Amino acid sequence: FGFLAALGVLVALGLWNAAGQARSVLILLLVSMFIAVGLNPLVEWFMRRGLKRGLSVGVVFLLMILAVAGVAVAIVPVVSDQINSLIKNAPEWLDLLTKSKTLNELDNKYHFIQKAQDYIQDPALAQRAFGGILGVGKVVAGALFNTFTILVLTLYFLASLPSVKRAAYSLV
């Protein structure tokens, strides 16, 4: 009994560990399924208008891609303007900070301006910044890959949703 109980615990731990490692894939699957179920009424609306399921899925998928691209086109200029404004106004804001009485009192107590200057003049800063740029690149590449994966899975789920629903109903 003790051996079987220990074996059961080891199997449970192994399954828990596997689920933890597959978490990101499971999240992508769930997001894709959620989007597909949400878009299915639109596919069925096109089907009631006389289009076949495959063509309806294609039209809805194209509309979804156009909507995502439209949101990206609307957001990118705003973010770009904000970044440019930040870069343009940063020197003025730093001047205002140096004229602040409270900031001068805090600097006298903690010497953070000297620490910031030492940090900026550190020769290893370029290496850290490059590592940060690589980190940002990894995040952007990961986001693009996840978006592509969600789009492909959504297309698959939309196309096969009737058979998935029939299989789920038969299991119930």
Short mmCIF file of N, CA, C and O in Angstrom, two decimals, residues 33-114:
data_model
loop_
_atom_site.label_atom_id
_atom_site.label_comp_id
_atom_site.label_asym_id
_atom_site.label_seq_id
_atom_site.Cartn_x
_atom_site.Cartn_y
_atom_site.Cartn_z
N MET A 33 -9.68 29.55 -28.26
CA MET A 33 -11.02 28.95 -28.22
C MET A 33 -12.06 30.00 -27.83
O MET A 33 -13.15 30.04 -28.41
N PHE A 34 -11.73 30.85 -26.88
CA PHE A 34 -12.65 31.91 -26.47
C PHE A 34 -12.96 32.84 -27.63
O PHE A 34 -14.11 33.20 -27.87
N ILE A 35 -11.94 33.25 -28.39
CA ILE A 35 -12.15 34.13 -29.54
C ILE A 35 -12.98 33.42 -30.60
O ILE A 35 -13.90 34.01 -31.19
N ALA A 36 -12.69 32.14 -30.85
CA ALA A 36 -13.44 31.39 -31.85
C ALA A 36 -14.90 31.26 -31.47
O ALA A 36 -15.79 31.44 -32.32
N VAL A 37 -15.17 30.97 -30.21
CA VAL A 37 -16.57 30.86 -29.76
C VAL A 37 -17.25 32.22 -29.86
O VAL A 37 -18.43 32.32 -30.22
N GLY A 38 -16.52 33.29 -29.59
CA GLY A 38 -17.10 34.63 -29.70
C GLY A 38 -17.38 35.04 -31.14
O GLY A 38 -18.32 35.79 -31.41
N LEU A 39 -16.56 34.58 -32.08
CA LEU A 39 -16.75 34.93 -33.49
C LEU A 39 -17.70 34.00 -34.22
O LEU A 39 -18.15 34.30 -35.33
N ASN A 40 -18.02 32.86 -33.62
CA ASN A 40 -18.88 31.88 -34.28
C ASN A 40 -20.26 32.43 -34.66
O ASN A 40 -20.76 32.12 -35.74
N PRO A 41 -20.91 33.24 -33.83
CA PRO A 41 -22.20 33.79 -34.27
C PRO A 41 -22.10 34.62 -35.55
O PRO A 41 -23.01 34.59 -36.38
N LEU A 42 -21.00 35.31 -35.73
CA LEU A 42 -20.81 36.08 -36.97
C LEU A 42 -20.63 35.13 -38.15
O LEU A 42 -21.16 35.39 -39.25
N VAL A 43 -19.91 34.04 -37.94
CA VAL A 43 -19.76 33.03 -39.00
C VAL A 43 -21.13 32.46 -39.36
O VAL A 43 -21.47 32.33 -40.55
N GLU A 44 -21.92 32.14 -38.35
CA GLU A 44 -23.25 31.59 -38.62
C GLU A 44 -24.16 32.62 -39.29
O GLU A 44 -25.01 32.27 -40.10
N TRP A 45 -23.97 33.91 -38.98
CA TRP A 45 -24.75 34.95 -39.65
C TRP A 45 -24.44 34.97 -41.14
O TRP A 45 -25.35 35.07 -41.97
N PHE A 46 -23.15 34.88 -41.48
CA PHE A 46 -22.78 34.82 -42.89
C PHE A 46 -23.32 33.55 -43.55
O PHE A 46 -23.71 33.56 -44.72
N MET A 47 -23.35 32.45 -42.80
CA MET A 47 -23.87 31.20 -43.35
C MET A 47 -25.37 31.31 -43.63
O MET A 47 -25.86 30.79 -44.63
N ARG A 48 -26.10 31.99 -42.76
CA ARG A 48 -27.54 32.20 -43.01
C ARG A 48 -27.76 33.09 -44.23
O ARG A 48 -28.83 33.04 -44.83
N ARG A 49 -26.78 33.88 -44.61
CA ARG A 49 -26.88 34.75 -45.79
C ARG A 49 -26.48 34.01 -47.06
O ARG A 49 -26.46 34.60 -48.12
N GLY A 50 -26.13 32.72 -46.95
CA GLY A 50 -25.87 31.92 -48.13
C GLY A 50 -24.43 31.52 -48.37
O GLY A 50 -24.15 30.78 -49.31
N LEU A 51 -23.50 31.96 -47.54
CA LEU A 51 -22.10 31.56 -47.72
C LEU A 51 -21.87 30.20 -47.07
O LEU A 51 -22.50 29.86 -46.06
N LYS A 52 -20.95 29.43 -47.64
CA LYS A 52 -20.57 28.16 -47.01
C LYS A 52 -19.71 28.44 -45.79
O LYS A 52 -19.17 29.53 -45.63
N ARG A 53 -19.55 27.44 -44.93
CA ARG A 53 -18.83 27.63 -43.68
C ARG A 53 -17.39 28.07 -43.91
O ARG A 53 -16.90 28.98 -43.24
N GLY A 54 -16.70 27.44 -44.84
CA GLY A 54 -15.31 27.79 -45.09
C GLY A 54 -15.14 29.23 -45.53
O GLY A 54 -14.26 29.95 -45.06
N LEU A 55 -16.00 29.68 -46.43
CA LEU A 55 -15.93 31.06 -46.89
C LEU A 55 -16.33 32.03 -45.78
O LEU A 55 -15.73 33.10 -45.62
N SER A 56 -17.33 31.64 -44.98
CA SER A 56 -17.74 32.48 -43.84
C SER A 56 -16.60 32.63 -42.84
O SER A 56 -16.36 33.73 -42.33
N VAL A 57 -15.92 31.54 -42.56
CA VAL A 57 -14.78 31.59 -41.64
C VAL A 57 -13.69 32.49 -42.20
O VAL A 57 -13.09 33.31 -41.49
N GLY A 58 -13.44 32.39 -43.51
CA GLY A 58 -12.44 33.24 -44.14
C GLY A 58 -12.78 34.71 -44.05
O GLY A 58 -11.92 35.55 -43.75
N VAL A 59 -14.04 35.05 -44.29
CA VAL A 59 -14.47 36.45 -44.22
C VAL A 59 -14.34 36.98 -42.80
O VAL A 59 -13.82 38.08 -42.57
N VAL A 60 -14.80 36.20 -41.83
CA VAL A 60 -14.73 36.63 -40.43
C VAL A 60 -13.28 36.75 -39.98
O VAL A 60 -12.91 37.70 -39.28
N PHE A 61 -12.44 35.82 -40.39
CA PHE A 61 -11.03 35.87 -40.03
C PHE A 61 -10.36 37.10 -40.64
O PHE A 61 -9.58 37.79 -39.97
N LEU A 62 -10.69 37.41 -41.88
CA LEU A 62 -10.14 38.61 -42.52
C LEU A 62 -10.62 39.87 -41.80
O LEU A 62 -9.83 40.80 -41.56
N LEU A 63 -11.89 39.90 -41.41
CA LEU A 63 -12.40 41.05 -40.64
C LEU A 63 -11.68 41.19 -39.30
O LEU A 63 -11.38 42.30 -38.87
N MET A 64 -11.40 40.06 -38.66
CA MET A 64 -10.70 40.10 -37.37
C MET A 64 -9.28 40.64 -37.55
O MET A 64 -8.82 41.46 -36.77
N ILE A 65 -8.58 40.19 -38.59
CA ILE A 65 -7.23 40.68 -38.85
C ILE A 65 -7.25 42.17 -39.16
O ILE A 65 -6.41 42.94 -38.68
N LEU A 66 -8.24 42.61 -39.95
CA LEU A 66 -8.36 44.04 -40.26
C LEU A 66 -8.64 44.85 -38.99
O LEU A 66 -8.12 45.96 -38.83
N ALA A 67 -9.45 44.31 -38.08
CA ALA A 67 -9.74 45.02 -36.83
C ALA A 67 -8.48 45.15 -35.97
O ALA A 67 -8.20 46.21 -35.41
N VAL A 68 -7.71 44.07 -35.87
CA VAL A 68 -6.47 44.11 -35.09
C VAL A 68 -5.49 45.11 -35.71
O VAL A 68 -4.85 45.90 -35.01
N ALA A 69 -5.38 45.08 -37.04
CA ALA A 69 -4.49 46.02 -37.73
C ALA A 69 -4.97 47.46 -37.54
O ALA A 69 -4.16 48.37 -37.36
N GLY A 70 -6.28 47.68 -37.56
CA GLY A 70 -6.82 49.02 -37.35
C GLY A 70 -6.50 49.55 -35.97
O GLY A 70 -6.15 50.72 -35.80
N VAL A 71 -6.62 48.69 -34.97
CA VAL A 71 -6.28 49.10 -33.60
C VAL A 71 -4.80 49.44 -33.51
O VAL A 71 -4.41 50.44 -32.90
N ALA A 72 -3.96 48.61 -34.14
CA ALA A 72 -2.51 48.88 -34.11
C ALA A 72 -2.20 50.21 -34.81
O ALA A 72 -1.39 51.00 -34.32
N VAL A 73 -2.85 50.47 -35.94
CA VAL A 73 -2.62 51.72 -36.66
C VAL A 73 -3.09 52.91 -35.84
O VAL A 73 -2.49 53.99 -35.88
N ALA A 74 -4.13 52.73 -35.05
CA ALA A 74 -4.63 53.83 -34.23
C ALA A 74 -3.74 54.08 -33.01
O ALA A 74 -3.61 55.22 -32.57
N ILE A 75 -3.12 53.05 -32.48
CA ILE A 75 -2.34 53.19 -31.26
C ILE A 75 -0.91 53.65 -31.52
O ILE A 75 -0.36 54.45 -30.77
N VAL A 76 -0.28 53.15 -32.58
CA VAL A 76 1.14 53.43 -32.82
C VAL A 76 1.43 54.93 -32.93
O VAL A 76 2.39 55.40 -32.30
N PRO A 77 0.66 55.73 -33.67
CA PRO A 77 0.99 57.16 -33.73
C PRO A 77 0.88 57.86 -32.37
O PRO A 77 1.69 58.74 -32.06
N VAL A 78 -0.10 57.48 -31.57
CA VAL A 78 -0.27 58.10 -30.26
C VAL A 78 0.93 57.78 -29.37
O VAL A 78 1.49 58.67 -28.71
N VAL A 79 1.35 56.53 -29.34
CA VAL A 79 2.50 56.14 -28.53
C VAL A 79 3.76 56.83 -29.03
O VAL A 79 4.58 57.33 -28.24
N SER A 80 3.93 56.90 -30.34
CA SER A 80 5.10 57.58 -30.91
C SER A 80 5.11 59.06 -30.53
O SER A 80 6.17 59.59 -30.15
N ASP A 81 3.97 59.74 -30.60
CA ASP A 81 3.91 61.15 -30.20
C ASP A 81 4.23 61.33 -28.72
O ASP A 81 4.94 62.27 -28.35
N GLN A 82 3.75 60.42 -27.89
CA GLN A 82 4.03 60.52 -26.46
C GLN A 82 5.51 60.32 -26.16
O GLN A 82 6.08 61.02 -25.33
N ILE A 83 6.14 59.38 -26.84
CA ILE A 83 7.58 59.15 -26.63
C ILE A 83 8.37 60.36 -27.10
O ILE A 83 9.30 60.81 -26.41
N ASN A 84 8.02 60.90 -28.26
CA ASN A 84 8.72 62.10 -28.75
C ASN A 84 8.53 63.28 -27.80
O ASN A 84 9.47 64.04 -27.56
N SER A 85 7.33 63.43 -27.26
CA SER A 85 7.08 64.51 -26.31
C SER A 85 7.91 64.32 -25.04
O SER A 85 8.44 65.29 -24.50
N LEU A 86 8.01 63.10 -24.58
CA LEU A 86 8.82 62.82 -23.40
C LEU A 86 10.29 63.17 -23.64
O LEU A 86 10.93 63.82 -22.81
N ILE A 87 10.80 62.77 -24.79
CA ILE A 87 12.21 63.06 -25.10
C ILE A 87 12.43 64.56 -25.23
O ILE A 87 13.44 65.10 -24.76
N LYS A 88 11.48 65.24 -25.86
CA LYS A 88 11.62 66.69 -26.07
C LYS A 88 11.54 67.47 -24.76
O LYS A 88 12.28 68.44 -24.55
N ASN A 89 10.65 67.06 -23.87
CA ASN A 89 10.41 67.83 -22.64
C ASN A 89 11.26 67.38 -21.46
O ASN A 89 11.23 68.03 -20.41
N ALA A 90 12.00 66.30 -21.58
CA ALA A 90 12.77 65.78 -20.45
C ALA A 90 13.77 66.79 -19.90
O ALA A 90 13.88 66.93 -18.67
N PRO A 91 14.52 67.52 -20.73
CA PRO A 91 15.47 68.49 -20.15
C PRO A 91 14.78 69.57 -19.31
O PRO A 91 15.29 69.95 -18.25
N GLU A 92 13.64 70.06 -19.78
CA GLU A 92 12.91 71.08 -19.01
C GLU A 92 12.45 70.52 -17.67
O GLU A 92 12.52 71.21 -16.64
N TRP A 93 11.97 69.30 -17.69
CA TRP A 93 11.50 68.68 -16.45
C TRP A 93 12.66 68.47 -15.48
O TRP A 93 12.50 68.64 -14.26
N LEU A 94 13.82 68.10 -15.99
CA LEU A 94 14.99 67.93 -15.12
C LEU A 94 15.41 69.27 -14.51
O LEU A 94 15.80 69.33 -13.34
N ASP A 95 15.33 70.35 -15.30
CA ASP A 95 15.63 71.68 -14.76
C ASP A 95 14.66 72.04 -13.64
O ASP A 95 15.06 72.60 -12.62
N LEU A 96 13.38 71.74 -13.84
CA LEU A 96 12.39 72.02 -12.80
C LEU A 96 12.70 71.22 -11.54
O LEU A 96 12.53 71.72 -10.42
N LEU A 97 13.13 69.97 -11.71
CA LEU A 97 13.45 69.15 -10.55
C LEU A 97 14.65 69.70 -9.79
O LEU A 97 14.66 69.68 -8.55
N THR A 98 15.65 70.19 -10.50
CA THR A 98 16.83 70.70 -9.80
C THR A 98 16.53 72.01 -9.07
O THR A 98 17.24 72.35 -8.13
N LYS A 99 15.49 72.72 -9.46
CA LYS A 99 15.11 73.97 -8.79
C LYS A 99 14.18 73.73 -7.60
O LYS A 99 13.84 74.65 -6.88
N SER A 100 13.78 72.48 -7.40
CA SER A 100 12.86 72.16 -6.32
C SER A 100 13.58 72.15 -4.97
O SER A 100 14.63 71.53 -4.80
N LYS A 101 12.98 72.84 -4.01
CA LYS A 101 13.57 72.91 -2.67
C LYS A 101 13.54 71.54 -2.00
O LYS A 101 14.52 71.12 -1.38
N THR A 102 12.44 70.85 -2.12
CA THR A 102 12.31 69.53 -1.50
C THR A 102 13.32 68.55 -2.08
O THR A 102 13.95 67.78 -1.34
N LEU A 103 13.49 68.58 -3.39
CA LEU A 103 14.45 67.69 -4.03
C LEU A 103 15.88 67.99 -3.57
O LEU A 103 16.67 67.07 -3.34
N ASN A 104 16.21 69.27 -3.42
CA ASN A 104 17.55 69.64 -2.94
C ASN A 104 17.78 69.16 -1.52
O ASN A 104 18.87 68.71 -1.18
N GLU A 105 16.75 69.25 -0.68
CA GLU A 105 16.88 68.75 0.69
C GLU A 105 17.09 67.24 0.71
O GLU A 105 17.91 66.72 1.46
N LEU A 106 16.33 66.53 -0.14
CA LEU A 106 16.50 65.08 -0.21
C LEU A 106 17.87 64.71 -0.76
O LEU A 106 18.48 63.73 -0.31
N ASP A 107 18.37 65.48 -1.72
CA ASP A 107 19.70 65.20 -2.27
C ASP A 107 20.78 65.43 -1.23
O ASP A 107 21.75 64.67 -1.16
N ASN A 108 20.63 66.46 -0.41
CA ASN A 108 21.60 66.70 0.66
C ASN A 108 21.62 65.54 1.65
O ASN A 108 22.67 65.22 2.21
N LYS A 109 20.47 64.91 1.83
CA LYS A 109 20.37 63.83 2.80
C LYS A 109 20.82 62.48 2.21
O LYS A 109 21.52 61.72 2.86
N TYR A 110 20.39 62.18 0.95
CA TYR A 110 20.64 60.85 0.38
C TYR A 110 21.66 60.85 -0.77
O TYR A 110 22.04 59.78 -1.23
N HIS A 111 22.02 61.97 -1.30
CA HIS A 111 23.02 62.10 -2.37
C HIS A 111 22.65 61.27 -3.61
O HIS A 111 23.50 60.62 -4.21
N PHE A 112 21.38 61.28 -3.98
CA PHE A 112 20.95 60.45 -5.11
C PHE A 112 21.35 61.05 -6.46
O PHE A 112 21.49 60.31 -7.44
N ILE A 113 21.57 62.36 -6.55
CA ILE A 113 22.00 62.95 -7.82
C ILE A 113 23.40 62.47 -8.15
O ILE A 113 23.69 62.09 -9.30
N GLN A 114 24.27 62.40 -7.18
CA GLN A 114 25.62 61.89 -7.40
C GLN A 114 25.56 60.41 -7.79
O GLN A 114 26.29 59.96 -8.67
#
